[in-house]
mmCIF file of C-alpha atoms in Angstrom:
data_model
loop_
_atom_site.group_PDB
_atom_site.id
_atom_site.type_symbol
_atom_site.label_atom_id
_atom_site.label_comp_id
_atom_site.label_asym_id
_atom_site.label_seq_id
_atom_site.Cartn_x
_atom_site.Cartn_y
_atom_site.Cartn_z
ATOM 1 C CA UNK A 1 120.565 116.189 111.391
ATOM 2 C CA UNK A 2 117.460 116.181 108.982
ATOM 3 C CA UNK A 3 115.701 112.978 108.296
ATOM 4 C CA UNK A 4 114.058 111.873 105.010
ATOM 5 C CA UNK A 5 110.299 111.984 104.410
ATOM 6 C CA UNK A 6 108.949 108.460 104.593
ATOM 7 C CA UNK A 7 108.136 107.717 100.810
ATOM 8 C CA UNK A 8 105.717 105.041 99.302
ATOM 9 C CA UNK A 9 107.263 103.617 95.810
ATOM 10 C CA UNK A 10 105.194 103.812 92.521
ATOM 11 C CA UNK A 11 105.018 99.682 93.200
ATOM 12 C CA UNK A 12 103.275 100.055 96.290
ATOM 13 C CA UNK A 13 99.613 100.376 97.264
ATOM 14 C CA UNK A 14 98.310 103.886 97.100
ATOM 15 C CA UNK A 15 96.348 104.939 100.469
ATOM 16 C CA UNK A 16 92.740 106.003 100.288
ATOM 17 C CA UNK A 17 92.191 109.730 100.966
ATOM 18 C CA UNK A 18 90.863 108.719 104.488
ATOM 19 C CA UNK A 19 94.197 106.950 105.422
ATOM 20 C CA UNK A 20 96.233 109.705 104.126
ATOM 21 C CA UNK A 21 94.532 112.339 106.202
ATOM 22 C CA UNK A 22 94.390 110.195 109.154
ATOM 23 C CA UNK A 23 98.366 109.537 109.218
ATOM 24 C CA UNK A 24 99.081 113.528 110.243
ATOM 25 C CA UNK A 25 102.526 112.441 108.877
ATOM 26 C CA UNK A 26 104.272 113.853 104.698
ATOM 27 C CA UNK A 27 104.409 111.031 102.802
ATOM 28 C CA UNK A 28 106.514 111.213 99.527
ATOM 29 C CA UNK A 29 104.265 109.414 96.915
ATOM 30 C CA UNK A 30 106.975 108.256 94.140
ATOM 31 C CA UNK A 31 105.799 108.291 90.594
ATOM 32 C CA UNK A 32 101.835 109.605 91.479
ATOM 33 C CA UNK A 33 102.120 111.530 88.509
ATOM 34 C CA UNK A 34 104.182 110.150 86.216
ATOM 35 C CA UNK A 35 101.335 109.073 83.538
ATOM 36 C CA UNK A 36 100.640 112.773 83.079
ATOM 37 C CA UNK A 37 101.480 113.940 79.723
ATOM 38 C CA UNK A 38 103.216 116.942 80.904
ATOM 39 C CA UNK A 39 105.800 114.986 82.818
ATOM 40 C CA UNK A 40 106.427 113.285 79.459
ATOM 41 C CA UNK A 41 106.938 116.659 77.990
ATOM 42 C CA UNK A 42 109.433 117.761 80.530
ATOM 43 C CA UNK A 43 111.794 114.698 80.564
ATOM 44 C CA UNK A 44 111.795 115.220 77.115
ATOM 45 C CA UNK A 45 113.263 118.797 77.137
ATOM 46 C CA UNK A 46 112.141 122.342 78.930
ATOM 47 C CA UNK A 47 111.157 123.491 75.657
ATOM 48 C CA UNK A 48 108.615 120.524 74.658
ATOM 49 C CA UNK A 49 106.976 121.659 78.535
ATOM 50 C CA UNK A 50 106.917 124.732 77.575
ATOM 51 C CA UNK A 51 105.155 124.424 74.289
ATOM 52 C CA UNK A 52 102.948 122.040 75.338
ATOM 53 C CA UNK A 53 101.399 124.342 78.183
ATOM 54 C CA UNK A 54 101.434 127.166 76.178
ATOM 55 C CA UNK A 55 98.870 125.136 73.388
ATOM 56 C CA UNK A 56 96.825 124.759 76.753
ATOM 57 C CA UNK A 57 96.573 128.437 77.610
ATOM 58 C CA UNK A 58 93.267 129.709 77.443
ATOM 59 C CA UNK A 59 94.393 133.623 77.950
ATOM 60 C CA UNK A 60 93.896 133.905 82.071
ATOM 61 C CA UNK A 61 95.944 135.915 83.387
ATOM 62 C CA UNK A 62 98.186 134.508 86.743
ATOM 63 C CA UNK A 63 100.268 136.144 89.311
ATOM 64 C CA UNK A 64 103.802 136.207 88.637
ATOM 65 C CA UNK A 65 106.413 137.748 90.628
ATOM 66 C CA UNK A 66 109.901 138.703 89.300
ATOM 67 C CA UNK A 67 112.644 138.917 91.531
ATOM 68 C CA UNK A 68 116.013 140.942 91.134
ATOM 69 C CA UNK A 69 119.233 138.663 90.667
ATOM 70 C CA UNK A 70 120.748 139.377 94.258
ATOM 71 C CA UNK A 71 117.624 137.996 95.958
ATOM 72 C CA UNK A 72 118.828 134.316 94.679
ATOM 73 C CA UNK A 73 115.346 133.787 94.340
ATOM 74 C CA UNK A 74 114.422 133.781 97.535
ATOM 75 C CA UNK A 75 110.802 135.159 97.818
ATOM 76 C CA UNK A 76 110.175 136.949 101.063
ATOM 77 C CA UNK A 77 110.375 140.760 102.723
ATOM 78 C CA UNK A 78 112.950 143.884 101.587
ATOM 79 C CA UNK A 79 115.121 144.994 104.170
ATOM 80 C CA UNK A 80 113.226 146.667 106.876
ATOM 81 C CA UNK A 81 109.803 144.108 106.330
ATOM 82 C CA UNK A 82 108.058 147.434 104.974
ATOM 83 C CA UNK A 83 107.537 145.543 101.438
ATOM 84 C CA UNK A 84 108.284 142.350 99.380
ATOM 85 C CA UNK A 85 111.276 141.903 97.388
ATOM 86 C CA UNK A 86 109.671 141.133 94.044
ATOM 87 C CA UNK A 87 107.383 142.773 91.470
ATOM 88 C CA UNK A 88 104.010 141.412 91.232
ATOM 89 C CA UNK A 89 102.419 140.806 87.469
ATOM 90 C CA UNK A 90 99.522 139.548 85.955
ATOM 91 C CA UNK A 91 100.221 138.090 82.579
ATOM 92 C CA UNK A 92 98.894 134.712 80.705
ATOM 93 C CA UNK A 93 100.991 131.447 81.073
ATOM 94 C CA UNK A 94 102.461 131.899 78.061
ATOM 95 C CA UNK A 95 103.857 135.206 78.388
ATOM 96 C CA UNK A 96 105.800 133.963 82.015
ATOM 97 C CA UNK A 97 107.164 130.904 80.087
ATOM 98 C CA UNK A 98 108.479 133.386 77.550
ATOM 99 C CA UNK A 99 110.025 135.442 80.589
ATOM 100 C CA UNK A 100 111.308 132.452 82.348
ATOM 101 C CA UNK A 101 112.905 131.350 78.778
ATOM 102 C CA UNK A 102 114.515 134.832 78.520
ATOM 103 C CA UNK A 103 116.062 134.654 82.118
ATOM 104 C CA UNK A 104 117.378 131.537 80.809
ATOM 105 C CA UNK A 105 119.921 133.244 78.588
ATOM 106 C CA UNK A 106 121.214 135.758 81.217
ATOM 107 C CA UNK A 107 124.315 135.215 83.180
ATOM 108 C CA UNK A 108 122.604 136.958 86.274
ATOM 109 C CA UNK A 109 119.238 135.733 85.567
ATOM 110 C CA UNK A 110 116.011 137.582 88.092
ATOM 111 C CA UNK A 111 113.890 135.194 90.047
ATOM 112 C CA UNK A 112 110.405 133.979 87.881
ATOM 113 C CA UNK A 113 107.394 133.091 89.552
ATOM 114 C CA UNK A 114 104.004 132.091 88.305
ATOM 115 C CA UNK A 115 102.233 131.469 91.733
ATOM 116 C CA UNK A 116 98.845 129.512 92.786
ATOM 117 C CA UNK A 117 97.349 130.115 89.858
ATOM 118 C CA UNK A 118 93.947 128.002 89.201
ATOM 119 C CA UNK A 119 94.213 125.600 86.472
ATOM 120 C CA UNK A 120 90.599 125.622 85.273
ATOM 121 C CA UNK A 121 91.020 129.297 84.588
ATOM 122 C CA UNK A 122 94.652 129.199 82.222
ATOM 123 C CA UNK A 123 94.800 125.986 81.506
ATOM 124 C CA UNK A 124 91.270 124.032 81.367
ATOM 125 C CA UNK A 125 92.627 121.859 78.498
ATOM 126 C CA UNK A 126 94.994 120.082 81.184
ATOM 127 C CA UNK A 127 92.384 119.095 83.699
ATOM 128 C CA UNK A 128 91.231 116.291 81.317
ATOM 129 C CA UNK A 129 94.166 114.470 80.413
ATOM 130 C CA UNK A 130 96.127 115.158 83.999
ATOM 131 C CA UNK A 131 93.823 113.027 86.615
ATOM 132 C CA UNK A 132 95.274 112.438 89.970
ATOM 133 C CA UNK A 133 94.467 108.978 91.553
ATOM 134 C CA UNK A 134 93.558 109.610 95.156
ATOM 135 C CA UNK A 135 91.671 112.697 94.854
ATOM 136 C CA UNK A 136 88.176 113.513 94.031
ATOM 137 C CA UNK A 137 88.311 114.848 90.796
ATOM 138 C CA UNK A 138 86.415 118.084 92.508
ATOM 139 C CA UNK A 139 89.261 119.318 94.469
ATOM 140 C CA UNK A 140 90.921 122.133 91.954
ATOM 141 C CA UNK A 141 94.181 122.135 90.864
ATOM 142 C CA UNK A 142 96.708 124.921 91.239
ATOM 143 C CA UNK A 143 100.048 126.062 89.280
ATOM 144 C CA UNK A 144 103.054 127.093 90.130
ATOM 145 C CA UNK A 145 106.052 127.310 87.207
ATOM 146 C CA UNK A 146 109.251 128.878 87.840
ATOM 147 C CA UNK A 147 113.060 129.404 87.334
ATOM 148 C CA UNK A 148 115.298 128.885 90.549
ATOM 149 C CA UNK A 149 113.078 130.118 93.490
ATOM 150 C CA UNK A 150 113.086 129.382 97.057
ATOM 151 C CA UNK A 151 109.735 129.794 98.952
ATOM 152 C CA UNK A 152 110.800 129.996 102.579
ATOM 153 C CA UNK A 153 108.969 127.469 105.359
ATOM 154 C CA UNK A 154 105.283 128.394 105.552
ATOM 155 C CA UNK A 155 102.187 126.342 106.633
ATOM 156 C CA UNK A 156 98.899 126.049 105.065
ATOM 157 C CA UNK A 157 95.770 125.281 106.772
ATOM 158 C CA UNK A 158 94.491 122.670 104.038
ATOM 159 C CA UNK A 159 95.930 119.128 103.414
ATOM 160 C CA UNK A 160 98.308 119.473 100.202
ATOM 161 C CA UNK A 161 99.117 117.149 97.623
ATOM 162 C CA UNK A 162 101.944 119.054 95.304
ATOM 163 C CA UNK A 163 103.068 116.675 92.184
ATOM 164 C CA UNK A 164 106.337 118.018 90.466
ATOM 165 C CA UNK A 165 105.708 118.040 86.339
ATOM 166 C CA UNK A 166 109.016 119.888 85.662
ATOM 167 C CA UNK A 167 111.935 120.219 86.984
ATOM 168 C CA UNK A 168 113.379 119.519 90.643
ATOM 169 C CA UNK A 169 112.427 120.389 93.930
ATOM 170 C CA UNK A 170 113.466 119.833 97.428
ATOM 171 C CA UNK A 171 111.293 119.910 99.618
ATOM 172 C CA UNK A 172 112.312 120.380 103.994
ATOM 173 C CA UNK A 173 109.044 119.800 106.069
ATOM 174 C CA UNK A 174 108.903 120.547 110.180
ATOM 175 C CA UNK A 175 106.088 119.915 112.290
ATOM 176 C CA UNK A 176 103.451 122.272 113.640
ATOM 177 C CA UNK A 177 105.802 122.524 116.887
ATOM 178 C CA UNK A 178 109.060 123.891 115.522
ATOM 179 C CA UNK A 179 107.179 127.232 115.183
ATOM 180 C CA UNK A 180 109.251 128.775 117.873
ATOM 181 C CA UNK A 181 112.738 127.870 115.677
ATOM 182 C CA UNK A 182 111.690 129.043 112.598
ATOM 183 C CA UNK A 183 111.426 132.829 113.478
ATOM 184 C CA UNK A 184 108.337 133.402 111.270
ATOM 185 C CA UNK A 185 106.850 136.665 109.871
ATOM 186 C CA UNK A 186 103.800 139.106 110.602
ATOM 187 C CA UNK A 187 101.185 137.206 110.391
ATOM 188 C CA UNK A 188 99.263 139.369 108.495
ATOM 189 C CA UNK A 189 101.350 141.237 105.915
ATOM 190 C CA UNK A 190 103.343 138.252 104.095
ATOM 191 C CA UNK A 191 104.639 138.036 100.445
ATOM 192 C CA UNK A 192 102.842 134.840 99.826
ATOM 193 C CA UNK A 193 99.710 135.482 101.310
ATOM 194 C CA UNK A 194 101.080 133.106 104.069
ATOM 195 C CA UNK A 195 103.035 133.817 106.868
ATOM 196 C CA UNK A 196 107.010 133.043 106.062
ATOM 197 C CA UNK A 197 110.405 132.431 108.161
ATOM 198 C CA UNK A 198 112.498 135.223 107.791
ATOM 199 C CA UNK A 199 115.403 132.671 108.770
ATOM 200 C CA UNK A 200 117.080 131.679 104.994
ATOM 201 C CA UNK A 201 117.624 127.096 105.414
ATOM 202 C CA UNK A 202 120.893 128.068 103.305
ATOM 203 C CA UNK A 203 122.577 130.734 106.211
ATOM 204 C CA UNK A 204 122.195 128.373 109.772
ATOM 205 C CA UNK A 205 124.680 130.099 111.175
ATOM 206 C CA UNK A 206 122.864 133.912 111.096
ATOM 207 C CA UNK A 207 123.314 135.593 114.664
ATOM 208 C CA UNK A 208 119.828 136.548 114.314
ATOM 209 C CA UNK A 209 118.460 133.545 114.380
ATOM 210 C CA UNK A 210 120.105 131.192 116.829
ATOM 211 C CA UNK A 211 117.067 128.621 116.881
ATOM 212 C CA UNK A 212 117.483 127.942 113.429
ATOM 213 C CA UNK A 213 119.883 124.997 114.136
ATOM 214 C CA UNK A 214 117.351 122.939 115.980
ATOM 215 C CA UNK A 215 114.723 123.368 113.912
ATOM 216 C CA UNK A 216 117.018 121.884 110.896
ATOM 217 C CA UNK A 217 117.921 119.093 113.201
ATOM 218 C CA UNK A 218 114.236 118.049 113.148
ATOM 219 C CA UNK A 219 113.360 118.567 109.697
ATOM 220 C CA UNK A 220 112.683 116.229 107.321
ATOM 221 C CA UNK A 221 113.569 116.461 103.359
ATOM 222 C CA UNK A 222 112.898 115.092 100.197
ATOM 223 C CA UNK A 223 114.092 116.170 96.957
ATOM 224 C CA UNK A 224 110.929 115.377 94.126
ATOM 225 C CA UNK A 225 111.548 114.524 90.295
ATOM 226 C CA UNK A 226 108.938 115.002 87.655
ATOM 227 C CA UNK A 227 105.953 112.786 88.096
ATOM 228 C CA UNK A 228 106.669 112.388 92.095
ATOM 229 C CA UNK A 229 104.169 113.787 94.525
ATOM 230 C CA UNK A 230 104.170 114.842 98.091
ATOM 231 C CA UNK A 231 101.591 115.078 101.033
ATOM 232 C CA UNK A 232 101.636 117.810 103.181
ATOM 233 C CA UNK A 233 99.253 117.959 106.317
ATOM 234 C CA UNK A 234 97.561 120.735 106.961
ATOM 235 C CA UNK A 235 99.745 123.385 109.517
ATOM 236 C CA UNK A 236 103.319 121.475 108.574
ATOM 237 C CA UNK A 237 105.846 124.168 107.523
ATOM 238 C CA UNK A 238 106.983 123.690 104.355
ATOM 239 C CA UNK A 239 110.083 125.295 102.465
ATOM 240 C CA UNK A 240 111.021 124.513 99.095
ATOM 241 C CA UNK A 241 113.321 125.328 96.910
ATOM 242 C CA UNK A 242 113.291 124.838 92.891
ATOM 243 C CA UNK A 243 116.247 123.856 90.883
ATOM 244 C CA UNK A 244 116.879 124.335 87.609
ATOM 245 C CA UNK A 245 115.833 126.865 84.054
ATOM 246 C CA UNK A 246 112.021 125.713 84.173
ATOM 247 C CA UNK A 247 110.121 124.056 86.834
ATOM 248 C CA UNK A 248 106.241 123.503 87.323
ATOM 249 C CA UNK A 249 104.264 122.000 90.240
ATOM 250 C CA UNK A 250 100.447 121.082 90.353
ATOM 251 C CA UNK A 251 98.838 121.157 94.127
ATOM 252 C CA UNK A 252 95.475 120.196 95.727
ATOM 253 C CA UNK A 253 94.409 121.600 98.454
ATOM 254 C CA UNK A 254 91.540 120.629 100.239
ATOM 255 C CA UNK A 255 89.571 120.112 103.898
ATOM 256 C CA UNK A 256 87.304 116.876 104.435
ATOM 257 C CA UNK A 257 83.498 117.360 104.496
ATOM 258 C CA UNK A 258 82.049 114.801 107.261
ATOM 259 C CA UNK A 259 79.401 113.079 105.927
ATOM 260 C CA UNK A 260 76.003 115.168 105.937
ATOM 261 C CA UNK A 261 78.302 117.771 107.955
ATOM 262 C CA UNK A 262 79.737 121.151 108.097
ATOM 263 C CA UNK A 263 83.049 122.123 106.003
ATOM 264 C CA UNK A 264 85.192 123.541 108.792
ATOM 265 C CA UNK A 265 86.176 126.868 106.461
ATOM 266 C CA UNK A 266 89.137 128.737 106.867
ATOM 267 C CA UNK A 267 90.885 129.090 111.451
ATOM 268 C CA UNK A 268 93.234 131.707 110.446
ATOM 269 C CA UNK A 269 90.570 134.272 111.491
ATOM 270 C CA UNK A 270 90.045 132.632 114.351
ATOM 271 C CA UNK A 271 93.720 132.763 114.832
ATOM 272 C CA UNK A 272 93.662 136.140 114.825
ATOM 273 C CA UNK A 273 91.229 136.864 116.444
ATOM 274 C CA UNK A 274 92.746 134.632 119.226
ATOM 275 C CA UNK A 275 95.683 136.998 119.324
ATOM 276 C CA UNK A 276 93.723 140.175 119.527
ATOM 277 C CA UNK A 277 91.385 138.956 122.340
ATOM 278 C CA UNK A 278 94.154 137.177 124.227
ATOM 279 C CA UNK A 279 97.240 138.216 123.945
ATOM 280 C CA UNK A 280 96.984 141.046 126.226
ATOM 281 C CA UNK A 281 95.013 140.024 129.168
ATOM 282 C CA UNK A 282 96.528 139.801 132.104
ATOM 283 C CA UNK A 283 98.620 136.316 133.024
ATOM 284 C CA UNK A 284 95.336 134.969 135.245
ATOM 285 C CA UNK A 285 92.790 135.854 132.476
ATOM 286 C CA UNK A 286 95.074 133.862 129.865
ATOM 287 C CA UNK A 287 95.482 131.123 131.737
ATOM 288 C CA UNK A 288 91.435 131.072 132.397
ATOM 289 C CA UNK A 289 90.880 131.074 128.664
ATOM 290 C CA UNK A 290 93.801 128.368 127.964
ATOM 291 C CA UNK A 291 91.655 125.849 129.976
ATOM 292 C CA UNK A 292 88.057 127.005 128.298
ATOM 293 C CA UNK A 293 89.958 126.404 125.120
ATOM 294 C CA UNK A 294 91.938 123.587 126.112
ATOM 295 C CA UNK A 295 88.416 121.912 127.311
ATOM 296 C CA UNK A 296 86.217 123.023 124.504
ATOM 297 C CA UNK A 297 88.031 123.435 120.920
ATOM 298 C CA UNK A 298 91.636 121.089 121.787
ATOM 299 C CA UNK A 299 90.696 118.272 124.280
ATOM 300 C CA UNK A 300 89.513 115.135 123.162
ATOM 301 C CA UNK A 301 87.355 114.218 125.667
ATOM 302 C CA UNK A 302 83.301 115.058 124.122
ATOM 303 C CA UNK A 303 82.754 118.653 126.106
ATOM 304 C CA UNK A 304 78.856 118.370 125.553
ATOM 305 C CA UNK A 305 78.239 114.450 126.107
ATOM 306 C CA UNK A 306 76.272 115.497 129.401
ATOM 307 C CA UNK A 307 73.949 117.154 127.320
ATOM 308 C CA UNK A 308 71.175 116.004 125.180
ATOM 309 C CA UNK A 309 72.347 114.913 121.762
ATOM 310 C CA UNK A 310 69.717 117.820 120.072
ATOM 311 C CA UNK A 311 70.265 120.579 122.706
ATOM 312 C CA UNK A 312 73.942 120.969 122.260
ATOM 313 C CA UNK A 313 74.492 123.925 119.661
ATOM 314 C CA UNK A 314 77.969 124.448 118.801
ATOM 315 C CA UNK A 315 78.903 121.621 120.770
ATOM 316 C CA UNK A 316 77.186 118.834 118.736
ATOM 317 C CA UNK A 317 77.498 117.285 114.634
ATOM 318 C CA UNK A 318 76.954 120.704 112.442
ATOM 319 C CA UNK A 319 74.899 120.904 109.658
ATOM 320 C CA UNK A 320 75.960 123.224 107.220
ATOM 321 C CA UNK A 321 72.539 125.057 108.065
ATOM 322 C CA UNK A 322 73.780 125.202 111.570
ATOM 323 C CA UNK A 323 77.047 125.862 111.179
ATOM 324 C CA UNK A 324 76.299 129.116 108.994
ATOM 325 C CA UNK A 325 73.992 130.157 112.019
ATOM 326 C CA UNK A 326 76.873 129.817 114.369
ATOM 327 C CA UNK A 327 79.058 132.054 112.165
ATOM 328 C CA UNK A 328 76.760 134.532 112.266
ATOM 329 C CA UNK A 329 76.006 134.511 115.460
ATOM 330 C CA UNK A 330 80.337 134.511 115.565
ATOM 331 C CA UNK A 331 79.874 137.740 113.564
ATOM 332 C CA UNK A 332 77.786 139.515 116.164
ATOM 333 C CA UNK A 333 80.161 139.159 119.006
ATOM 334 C CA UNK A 334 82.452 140.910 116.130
#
């Protein structure tokens, strides 16, 4: 049985960005939003959303993917995974509005996507009137406007805040660990850039996916309104599913910076490259490299404290300077 995401009201005290990061826990942030302009537009009607992004569009062009009616929406893989099950577009704002507005009218409407697209490039005019409390106003927005579209559970490696300006959306989170339930894609050829479940939320009873059922039983849901915002920690699968003609969503993603440090930069590569050196070896090598991992990159005991504090390379506080050295030196064992 799922639970529901633990939710702060718009009454209550916002968290600093520290505190938010350091709870490794969604949080359903009621009402974040709701002083934006464009969530006035949309409780007003689909069309006043519509026209008031499309005085905003500066002429970028964003993806958008358009789905045939007997996907349901669903982005993901055709049948034998050699593909995706959408065509891929790049056309302004306004022109996928106008698309979305046409599937609108159609008794077997396709699937409309405008995905991840960066808001200082289509819509710069928003950025001003649309702060977000919490976040430094250098983190970059991104926008994603649609009809009724599912994007199956996925992870990101970045902390997310997504605020709903249109529309509904549910949203069914599971932690890092139900990996093994969710029967998730190639890792490196995936329809949204990141890897998906190829088990559908809406079918638990599939043969081909008999874990499905306790991953559900763990997750934990929330269904967003215009204005209402969500936290996401980084690696948290995340499926959601848009209801409605017209819905929009703005998200931040971003990594902390210690102070005077190193940003961390992307550990998908390293994932990979985890797989490609590892996964093969034999049972005794793996287990070798499990505890050199374990000890160096996952405990939390300090590996290097017997060493002094300016002799201990990769194990010590990175500057940026150092850390770039490391990746190239990284790049060498390549």
């Amino acid at each position: 049985m799922s639970q529901p995401i633990e939710e702060l009201r718009s009454s209550d005290p916002l968290p600093d960005m520290a505190a938010l990061v350091a709870r490794g826990a969604p949080l359903v942030l009621r009402g974040l939003a709701a002083h934006w302009p464009a969530v006035a537009w949309a409780r007003e009607s689909d069309t006043a959303f519509a026209r008031g992004l499309a005085a905003l569009d500066a002429g970028g062009e964003v993806d958008t993917l358009v789905m045939a009616p007997e996907e349901d929406g669903c982005v993901g893989y055709n049948a034998d995974l050699s593909g995706f099950n959408y065509d891929h577009f790049r056309v302004t704002v306004t022109e996928g509005l106008r698309r979305i507005a046409h599937e609108a009218r159609q008794e077997r409407p396709h699937g409309v996507a405008i995905q991840s697209a960066p808001v200082a490039d289509c819509l710069p005019g928003f950025l001003a009137n649309h702060p977000l409390p919490l976040l430094d106003p250098a983190i970059a927005p991104r926008l994603w406007i649609g009809n009724r579209v599912t994007t199956p559970a996925h992870f990101d490696e970045y902390h997310n805040i997504a605020c709903v300006a249109a529309g509904r959306r549910r949203f069914t989170l599971f932690a890092p660990e139900q990996v093994g339930n969710l029967y998730i894609g190639p890792l490196d050829f995936a329809p949204t850039g990141a890897a998906i479940s190829l088990a559908r939320l809406d079918r638990p009873d599939d043969p081909r996916f008999p874990r499905l059922r306790e991953a559900l039983a763990q997750a934990q849901v929330a269904e967003l309104e215009p204005g209402d915002a969500i936290y996401i920690p980084p690696l948290w699968w995340h499926h959601v599913a848009s209801f409605g003609r017209l819905n929009a969503l703005v998200n931040y993603w971003w990594k902390p910076v210690p102070v005077g440090g190193a940003a961390t930069g992307t550990a998908l590569g390293a994932l990979l490259h985890a797989i490609l050196a590892f996964r093969r070896l034999s049972p005794a090598e793996r287990a070798g490299w499990r505890t050199l991992l374990d000890h160096y990159a996952f405990g939390d005991a300090d590996p290097g404290e017997h060493i002094p504090a300016g002799r201990r390379g990769a194990l010590g506080e990175l500057t940026p300077e150092q850390a770039a050295a490391l990746r190239e030196t990284i790049s060498r064992y390549l």
